[in-house]
Amino acid sequence: MTADDVRRIAMSLPRTTEALVRDRVKYRIGRIVYLALSADETRMGFAYPKAERAALVAAEPDKFMMPRPSDERYNWVRVRLAAIDEAELTELVVEAWRMCVPKRVSAEHLG
């Protein structure tokens, strides 16, 4: 998967905006960032429940990584884009978006 795939999926979701912050592409709802690409666009950070991320990383360490130490206080985890397919990327993006958008908006969009 590529940064273009991330962009296509993220920008299809209501209230999403794209921003360039310190030379990194970030997707957000209002001021809340729910996706961010690494500078080289090979990894994606995304919103994910803190309580579940250690298990996710332990289960598939070839795909997932803990957040950088400076981001550990956030609901955040990272993934190697080359290690996932489109279905998994779509699921990760949509679930990260759902964590940040009002429930009414996600219910309207997802049915």
Short mmCIF file of N, CA, C and O in Angstrom, two decimals:
data_model
loop_
_atom_site.label_atom_id
_atom_site.label_comp_id
_atom_site.label_asym_id
_atom_site.label_seq_id
_atom_site.Cartn_x
_atom_site.Cartn_y
_atom_site.Cartn_z
N MET A 1 0.84 -1.16 0.00
CA MET A 1 0.00 0.00 0.00
C MET A 1 0.90 1.25 0.00
O MET A 1 2.04 1.21 0.44
N THR A 2 0.33 2.33 -0.50
CA THR A 2 1.11 3.56 -0.64
C THR A 2 0.39 4.74 0.02
O THR A 2 -0.77 4.62 0.44
N ALA A 3 1.08 5.86 0.05
CA ALA A 3 0.48 7.08 0.59
C ALA A 3 -0.75 7.48 -0.23
O ALA A 3 -1.72 8.02 0.33
N ASP A 4 -0.74 7.21 -1.51
CA ASP A 4 -1.91 7.53 -2.35
C ASP A 4 -3.12 6.69 -1.94
O ASP A 4 -4.25 7.18 -1.96
N ASP A 5 -2.89 5.44 -1.58
CA ASP A 5 -3.99 4.59 -1.11
C ASP A 5 -4.55 5.12 0.20
O ASP A 5 -5.77 5.18 0.38
N VAL A 6 -3.67 5.53 1.10
CA VAL A 6 -4.12 6.12 2.37
C VAL A 6 -4.95 7.37 2.10
O VAL A 6 -6.05 7.53 2.64
N ARG A 7 -4.46 8.23 1.25
CA ARG A 7 -5.16 9.48 0.91
C ARG A 7 -6.55 9.20 0.32
O ARG A 7 -7.53 9.81 0.71
N ARG A 8 -6.62 8.26 -0.61
CA ARG A 8 -7.90 7.94 -1.26
C ARG A 8 -8.93 7.49 -0.23
O ARG A 8 -10.08 7.93 -0.24
N ILE A 9 -8.53 6.62 0.68
CA ILE A 9 -9.46 6.10 1.68
C ILE A 9 -9.82 7.18 2.70
O ILE A 9 -11.00 7.41 3.00
N ALA A 10 -8.81 7.85 3.22
CA ALA A 10 -9.06 8.87 4.26
C ALA A 10 -9.93 10.02 3.75
O ALA A 10 -10.87 10.45 4.43
N MET A 11 -9.64 10.50 2.56
CA MET A 11 -10.39 11.65 2.06
C MET A 11 -11.82 11.31 1.65
O MET A 11 -12.63 12.20 1.43
N SER A 12 -12.14 10.02 1.62
CA SER A 12 -13.53 9.62 1.34
C SER A 12 -14.40 9.68 2.59
O SER A 12 -15.62 9.53 2.50
N LEU A 13 -13.78 9.89 3.74
CA LEU A 13 -14.51 9.89 5.01
C LEU A 13 -14.93 11.30 5.40
O LEU A 13 -14.12 12.23 5.31
N PRO A 14 -16.17 11.47 5.84
CA PRO A 14 -16.68 12.79 6.20
C PRO A 14 -15.82 13.49 7.25
O PRO A 14 -15.28 12.85 8.15
N ARG A 15 -15.70 14.79 7.09
CA ARG A 15 -15.00 15.71 8.00
C ARG A 15 -13.49 15.58 7.99
O ARG A 15 -12.80 16.26 8.73
N THR A 16 -12.94 14.71 7.16
CA THR A 16 -11.50 14.54 7.10
C THR A 16 -10.86 15.68 6.33
O THR A 16 -11.34 16.06 5.27
N THR A 17 -9.76 16.21 6.88
CA THR A 17 -8.94 17.18 6.16
C THR A 17 -7.51 16.66 6.15
O THR A 17 -7.10 15.90 7.02
N GLU A 18 -6.77 17.08 5.15
CA GLU A 18 -5.37 16.69 5.01
C GLU A 18 -4.51 17.91 5.31
O GLU A 18 -4.84 19.02 4.88
N ALA A 19 -3.43 17.71 6.05
CA ALA A 19 -2.55 18.82 6.38
C ALA A 19 -1.10 18.36 6.28
O ALA A 19 -0.79 17.19 6.51
N LEU A 20 -0.23 19.28 5.95
CA LEU A 20 1.20 19.04 5.94
C LEU A 20 1.78 19.71 7.18
O LEU A 20 1.72 20.93 7.31
N VAL A 21 2.28 18.90 8.11
CA VAL A 21 2.82 19.41 9.36
C VAL A 21 4.25 18.91 9.49
O VAL A 21 4.49 17.70 9.53
N ARG A 22 5.20 19.83 9.51
CA ARG A 22 6.63 19.48 9.59
C ARG A 22 7.01 18.44 8.54
O ARG A 22 7.62 17.41 8.84
N ASP A 23 6.59 18.69 7.32
CA ASP A 23 6.89 17.83 6.18
C ASP A 23 6.29 16.43 6.27
O ASP A 23 6.78 15.50 5.63
N ARG A 24 5.24 16.27 7.06
CA ARG A 24 4.55 14.97 7.16
C ARG A 24 3.07 15.19 6.89
O ARG A 24 2.47 16.13 7.38
N VAL A 25 2.50 14.27 6.13
CA VAL A 25 1.08 14.34 5.81
C VAL A 25 0.29 13.76 6.98
O VAL A 25 0.59 12.67 7.46
N LYS A 26 -0.71 14.53 7.43
CA LYS A 26 -1.57 14.09 8.52
C LYS A 26 -3.03 14.27 8.11
O LYS A 26 -3.36 15.18 7.38
N TYR A 27 -3.86 13.37 8.59
CA TYR A 27 -5.30 13.43 8.34
C TYR A 27 -5.98 13.63 9.67
O TYR A 27 -5.66 12.97 10.66
N ARG A 28 -6.92 14.56 9.67
CA ARG A 28 -7.56 14.89 10.94
C ARG A 28 -9.00 15.28 10.79
O ARG A 28 -9.49 15.54 9.69
N ILE A 29 -9.64 15.30 11.94
CA ILE A 29 -11.01 15.77 12.07
C ILE A 29 -10.92 16.94 13.03
O ILE A 29 -10.57 16.74 14.20
N GLY A 30 -11.18 18.13 12.53
CA GLY A 30 -10.94 19.31 13.36
C GLY A 30 -9.46 19.37 13.67
O GLY A 30 -8.63 19.33 12.79
N ARG A 31 -9.13 19.41 14.96
CA ARG A 31 -7.73 19.45 15.37
C ARG A 31 -7.19 18.08 15.79
O ARG A 31 -6.04 17.95 16.14
N ILE A 32 -8.03 17.06 15.72
CA ILE A 32 -7.64 15.72 16.16
C ILE A 32 -7.04 14.93 14.98
O ILE A 32 -7.72 14.67 13.99
N VAL A 33 -5.78 14.56 15.12
CA VAL A 33 -5.11 13.76 14.09
C VAL A 33 -5.45 12.29 14.31
O VAL A 33 -5.31 11.77 15.41
N TYR A 34 -5.93 11.63 13.24
CA TYR A 34 -6.22 10.20 13.37
C TYR A 34 -5.34 9.33 12.48
O TYR A 34 -5.29 8.12 12.67
N LEU A 35 -4.62 9.93 11.54
CA LEU A 35 -3.66 9.23 10.70
C LEU A 35 -2.48 10.15 10.44
O LEU A 35 -2.68 11.36 10.28
N ALA A 36 -1.30 9.58 10.34
CA ALA A 36 -0.13 10.37 9.97
C ALA A 36 0.85 9.46 9.23
O ALA A 36 1.06 8.31 9.63
N LEU A 37 1.41 9.97 8.16
CA LEU A 37 2.38 9.21 7.39
C LEU A 37 3.79 9.59 7.83
O LEU A 37 4.05 10.75 8.18
N SER A 38 4.71 8.63 7.80
CA SER A 38 6.11 8.93 8.10
C SER A 38 6.66 9.82 6.98
O SER A 38 6.07 9.91 5.89
N ALA A 39 7.78 10.45 7.24
CA ALA A 39 8.37 11.36 6.25
C ALA A 39 8.66 10.63 4.93
O ALA A 39 8.48 11.21 3.85
N ASP A 40 9.06 9.36 5.01
CA ASP A 40 9.35 8.60 3.78
C ASP A 40 8.11 7.87 3.23
O ASP A 40 8.20 7.15 2.25
N GLU A 41 6.98 8.05 3.91
CA GLU A 41 5.68 7.49 3.51
C GLU A 41 5.67 5.96 3.44
O GLU A 41 4.89 5.37 2.70
N THR A 42 6.49 5.31 4.24
CA THR A 42 6.49 3.84 4.28
C THR A 42 5.73 3.31 5.49
O THR A 42 5.41 2.12 5.54
N ARG A 43 5.47 4.18 6.47
CA ARG A 43 4.74 3.79 7.67
C ARG A 43 3.59 4.76 7.91
O ARG A 43 3.65 5.92 7.52
N MET A 44 2.58 4.27 8.59
CA MET A 44 1.43 5.09 8.93
C MET A 44 1.14 4.93 10.42
O MET A 44 1.01 3.81 10.91
N GLY A 45 1.03 6.04 11.11
CA GLY A 45 0.56 6.03 12.48
C GLY A 45 -0.94 6.22 12.44
O GLY A 45 -1.47 6.93 11.57
N PHE A 46 -1.65 5.58 13.38
CA PHE A 46 -3.11 5.70 13.36
C PHE A 46 -3.68 5.58 14.76
O PHE A 46 -3.07 4.97 15.64
N ALA A 47 -4.85 6.17 14.95
CA ALA A 47 -5.53 6.10 16.23
C ALA A 47 -5.89 4.65 16.52
O ALA A 47 -6.42 3.95 15.65
N TYR A 48 -5.60 4.24 17.76
CA TYR A 48 -5.86 2.85 18.18
C TYR A 48 -5.90 2.83 19.70
O TYR A 48 -5.10 3.52 20.34
N PRO A 49 -6.79 2.08 20.28
CA PRO A 49 -6.91 2.07 21.75
C PRO A 49 -5.59 1.66 22.44
O PRO A 49 -5.01 0.63 22.10
N LYS A 50 -5.15 2.47 23.39
CA LYS A 50 -3.91 2.18 24.13
C LYS A 50 -3.93 0.80 24.77
O LYS A 50 -2.93 0.10 24.76
N ALA A 51 -5.06 0.44 25.33
CA ALA A 51 -5.16 -0.83 26.06
C ALA A 51 -4.97 -2.05 25.16
O ALA A 51 -4.65 -3.13 25.66
N GLU A 52 -5.15 -1.90 23.86
CA GLU A 52 -5.08 -3.03 22.94
C GLU A 52 -3.84 -3.06 22.06
O GLU A 52 -3.58 -4.05 21.38
N ARG A 53 -3.06 -2.00 22.08
CA ARG A 53 -1.97 -1.90 21.11
C ARG A 53 -0.82 -2.88 21.38
O ARG A 53 -0.24 -3.41 20.43
N ALA A 54 -0.48 -3.15 22.62
CA ALA A 54 0.61 -4.10 22.90
C ALA A 54 0.27 -5.48 22.34
O ALA A 54 1.15 -6.15 21.78
N ALA A 55 -0.97 -5.89 22.48
CA ALA A 55 -1.39 -7.20 21.94
C ALA A 55 -1.33 -7.20 20.41
O ALA A 55 -0.91 -8.19 19.81
N LEU A 56 -1.73 -6.10 19.79
CA LEU A 56 -1.68 -6.00 18.33
C LEU A 56 -0.24 -6.12 17.84
O LEU A 56 0.05 -6.89 16.93
N VAL A 57 0.66 -5.38 18.45
CA VAL A 57 2.07 -5.41 18.05
C VAL A 57 2.68 -6.79 18.32
O VAL A 57 3.41 -7.32 17.48
N ALA A 58 2.37 -7.38 19.45
CA ALA A 58 2.92 -8.70 19.79
C ALA A 58 2.41 -9.78 18.83
O ALA A 58 3.16 -10.69 18.47
N ALA A 59 1.17 -9.66 18.40
CA ALA A 59 0.58 -10.66 17.51
C ALA A 59 1.17 -10.60 16.10
O ALA A 59 1.31 -11.63 15.44
N GLU A 60 1.51 -9.39 15.62
CA GLU A 60 2.02 -9.24 14.26
C GLU A 60 3.14 -8.20 14.23
O GLU A 60 3.00 -7.14 13.63
N PRO A 61 4.30 -8.52 14.83
CA PRO A 61 5.39 -7.54 14.90
C PRO A 61 6.00 -7.19 13.54
O PRO A 61 6.67 -6.17 13.41
N ASP A 62 5.76 -8.02 12.53
CA ASP A 62 6.25 -7.71 11.19
C ASP A 62 5.42 -6.61 10.53
O ASP A 62 5.88 -5.97 9.59
N LYS A 63 4.23 -6.38 11.03
CA LYS A 63 3.34 -5.34 10.49
C LYS A 63 3.29 -4.11 11.39
O LYS A 63 3.39 -2.99 10.90
N PHE A 64 3.07 -4.33 12.68
CA PHE A 64 2.76 -3.24 13.59
C PHE A 64 3.91 -2.90 14.52
O PHE A 64 4.70 -3.77 14.90
N MET A 65 3.99 -1.62 14.90
CA MET A 65 5.02 -1.12 15.80
C MET A 65 4.37 -0.22 16.84
O MET A 65 3.38 0.46 16.53
N MET A 66 4.96 -0.20 18.02
CA MET A 66 4.50 0.73 19.04
C MET A 66 4.78 2.16 18.55
O MET A 66 5.64 2.37 17.70
N PRO A 67 4.08 3.13 19.11
CA PRO A 67 4.37 4.52 18.71
C PRO A 67 5.75 4.94 19.19
O PRO A 67 6.33 4.29 20.08
N ARG A 68 6.25 6.01 18.62
CA ARG A 68 7.50 6.58 19.11
C ARG A 68 7.31 6.94 20.58
O ARG A 68 6.18 7.23 21.00
N PRO A 69 8.36 6.94 21.36
CA PRO A 69 8.22 7.26 22.79
C PRO A 69 7.47 8.57 23.06
O PRO A 69 6.68 8.65 24.00
N SER A 70 7.65 9.56 22.21
CA SER A 70 6.96 10.84 22.41
C SER A 70 5.45 10.74 22.17
O SER A 70 4.69 11.61 22.59
N ASP A 71 5.01 9.67 21.50
CA ASP A 71 3.58 9.49 21.20
C ASP A 71 2.92 8.42 22.05
O ASP A 71 1.74 8.13 21.87
N GLU A 72 3.65 7.81 22.97
CA GLU A 72 3.09 6.71 23.76
C GLU A 72 1.92 7.12 24.63
O GLU A 72 1.09 6.29 24.99
N ARG A 73 1.81 8.39 24.97
CA ARG A 73 0.69 8.83 25.81
C ARG A 73 -0.63 8.91 25.03
O ARG A 73 -1.69 9.04 25.61
N TYR A 74 -0.54 8.82 23.72
CA TYR A 74 -1.74 8.91 22.87
C TYR A 74 -2.27 7.52 22.51
O TYR A 74 -1.55 6.54 22.58
N ASN A 75 -3.51 7.48 22.06
CA ASN A 75 -4.11 6.27 21.50
C ASN A 75 -3.53 6.14 20.09
O ASN A 75 -4.12 6.64 19.13
N TRP A 76 -2.40 5.46 19.95
CA TRP A 76 -1.66 5.50 18.70
C TRP A 76 -0.85 4.25 18.53
O TRP A 76 -0.33 3.69 19.49
N VAL A 77 -0.70 3.79 17.29
CA VAL A 77 0.17 2.67 16.92
C VAL A 77 0.61 2.91 15.48
O VAL A 77 0.04 3.76 14.79
N ARG A 78 1.62 2.18 15.01
CA ARG A 78 2.12 2.38 13.65
C ARG A 78 2.08 1.06 12.88
O ARG A 78 2.15 -0.01 13.46
N VAL A 79 2.01 1.18 11.55
CA VAL A 79 1.99 0.01 10.67
C VAL A 79 2.91 0.26 9.48
O VAL A 79 3.06 1.39 9.02
N ARG A 80 3.54 -0.82 9.02
CA ARG A 80 4.35 -0.76 7.79
C ARG A 80 3.38 -0.94 6.62
O ARG A 80 2.74 -1.99 6.49
N LEU A 81 3.29 0.05 5.76
CA LEU A 81 2.32 0.00 4.65
C LEU A 81 2.57 -1.16 3.69
O LEU A 81 1.63 -1.74 3.17
N ALA A 82 3.82 -1.52 3.49
CA ALA A 82 4.13 -2.63 2.56
C ALA A 82 3.66 -3.98 3.10
O ALA A 82 3.57 -4.94 2.33
N ALA A 83 3.37 -4.06 4.39
CA ALA A 83 3.01 -5.34 5.00
C ALA A 83 1.50 -5.61 5.02
O ALA A 83 1.09 -6.66 5.49
N ILE A 84 0.70 -4.66 4.53
CA ILE A 84 -0.76 -4.85 4.58
C ILE A 84 -1.36 -4.73 3.20
O ILE A 84 -0.77 -4.17 2.28
N ASP A 85 -2.58 -5.27 3.06
CA ASP A 85 -3.30 -5.18 1.79
C ASP A 85 -4.38 -4.10 1.89
O ASP A 85 -4.55 -3.47 2.94
N GLU A 86 -5.10 -3.91 0.81
CA GLU A 86 -6.09 -2.83 0.76
C GLU A 86 -7.22 -3.02 1.78
O GLU A 86 -7.66 -2.07 2.40
N ALA A 87 -7.67 -4.25 1.96
CA ALA A 87 -8.76 -4.50 2.91
C ALA A 87 -8.32 -4.14 4.33
O ALA A 87 -9.07 -3.51 5.09
N GLU A 88 -7.11 -4.52 4.69
CA GLU A 88 -6.62 -4.20 6.04
C GLU A 88 -6.37 -2.71 6.20
O GLU A 88 -6.70 -2.13 7.23
N LEU A 89 -5.82 -2.07 5.18
CA LEU A 89 -5.62 -0.62 5.23
C LEU A 89 -6.95 0.09 5.41
O LEU A 89 -7.08 0.99 6.26
N THR A 90 -7.96 -0.31 4.66
CA THR A 90 -9.28 0.31 4.76
C THR A 90 -9.83 0.14 6.17
O THR A 90 -10.34 1.11 6.76
N GLU A 91 -9.71 -1.04 6.73
CA GLU A 91 -10.20 -1.28 8.08
C GLU A 91 -9.48 -0.40 9.11
O GLU A 91 -10.11 0.21 9.98
N LEU A 92 -8.16 -0.31 9.00
CA LEU A 92 -7.39 0.51 9.95
C LEU A 92 -7.77 1.99 9.85
O LEU A 92 -7.95 2.66 10.87
N VAL A 93 -7.88 2.49 8.63
CA VAL A 93 -8.22 3.91 8.43
C VAL A 93 -9.62 4.20 8.96
O VAL A 93 -9.84 5.17 9.69
N VAL A 94 -10.58 3.38 8.59
CA VAL A 94 -11.98 3.62 9.01
C VAL A 94 -12.11 3.52 10.52
O VAL A 94 -12.77 4.35 11.15
N GLU A 95 -11.48 2.53 11.13
CA GLU A 95 -11.58 2.39 12.60
C GLU A 95 -10.89 3.55 13.32
O GLU A 95 -11.39 4.01 14.35
N ALA A 96 -9.77 4.02 12.80
CA ALA A 96 -9.11 5.20 13.39
C ALA A 96 -10.01 6.42 13.27
O ALA A 96 -10.15 7.20 14.23
N TRP A 97 -10.63 6.59 12.12
CA TRP A 97 -11.56 7.70 11.89
C TRP A 97 -12.73 7.62 12.86
O TRP A 97 -13.11 8.62 13.47
N ARG A 98 -13.28 6.42 13.04
CA ARG A 98 -14.43 6.23 13.95
C ARG A 98 -14.10 6.61 15.38
O ARG A 98 -14.97 7.05 16.13
N MET A 99 -12.84 6.44 15.79
CA MET A 99 -12.45 6.81 17.15
C MET A 99 -12.52 8.32 17.37
O MET A 99 -12.63 8.76 18.51
N CYS A 100 -12.44 9.09 16.30
CA CYS A 100 -12.30 10.54 16.42
C CYS A 100 -13.51 11.34 15.96
O CYS A 100 -13.65 12.51 16.33
N VAL A 101 -14.36 10.76 15.17
CA VAL A 101 -15.52 11.47 14.64
C VAL A 101 -16.73 11.23 15.57
O VAL A 101 -16.79 10.20 16.23
N PRO A 102 -17.65 12.18 15.64
CA PRO A 102 -18.86 11.93 16.45
C PRO A 102 -19.58 10.66 15.99
O PRO A 102 -19.63 10.35 14.79
N LYS A 103 -20.14 9.93 16.94
CA LYS A 103 -20.80 8.65 16.63
C LYS A 103 -21.92 8.82 15.61
O LYS A 103 -22.13 7.96 14.76
N ARG A 104 -22.62 9.91 15.66
CA ARG A 104 -23.70 10.17 14.72
C ARG A 104 -23.16 10.23 13.29
O ARG A 104 -23.75 9.69 12.36
N VAL A 105 -22.00 10.87 13.12
CA VAL A 105 -21.40 11.00 11.79
C VAL A 105 -20.97 9.63 11.26
O VAL A 105 -21.23 9.30 10.10
N SER A 106 -20.34 8.83 12.11
CA SER A 106 -19.92 7.50 11.63
C SER A 106 -21.12 6.62 11.33
O SER A 106 -21.13 5.88 10.35
N ALA A 107 -22.16 6.71 12.14
CA ALA A 107 -23.36 5.91 11.90
C ALA A 107 -24.03 6.30 10.58
O ALA A 107 -24.46 5.44 9.81
N GLU A 108 -24.09 7.60 10.30
CA GLU A 108 -24.68 8.06 9.04
C GLU A 108 -23.86 7.60 7.84
O GLU A 108 -24.40 7.18 6.83
N HIS A 109 -22.55 7.65 7.97
CA HIS A 109 -21.67 7.31 6.83
C HIS A 109 -21.60 5.80 6.61
O HIS A 109 -21.61 5.34 5.47
N LEU A 110 -21.52 5.04 7.68
CA LEU A 110 -21.34 3.60 7.57
C LEU A 110 -22.64 2.81 7.54
O LEU A 110 -22.65 1.62 7.25
N GLY A 111 -23.74 3.50 7.86
CA GLY A 111 -25.05 2.86 7.78
C GLY A 111 -25.41 2.11 8.95
O GLY A 111 -25.32 1.30 9.63
#
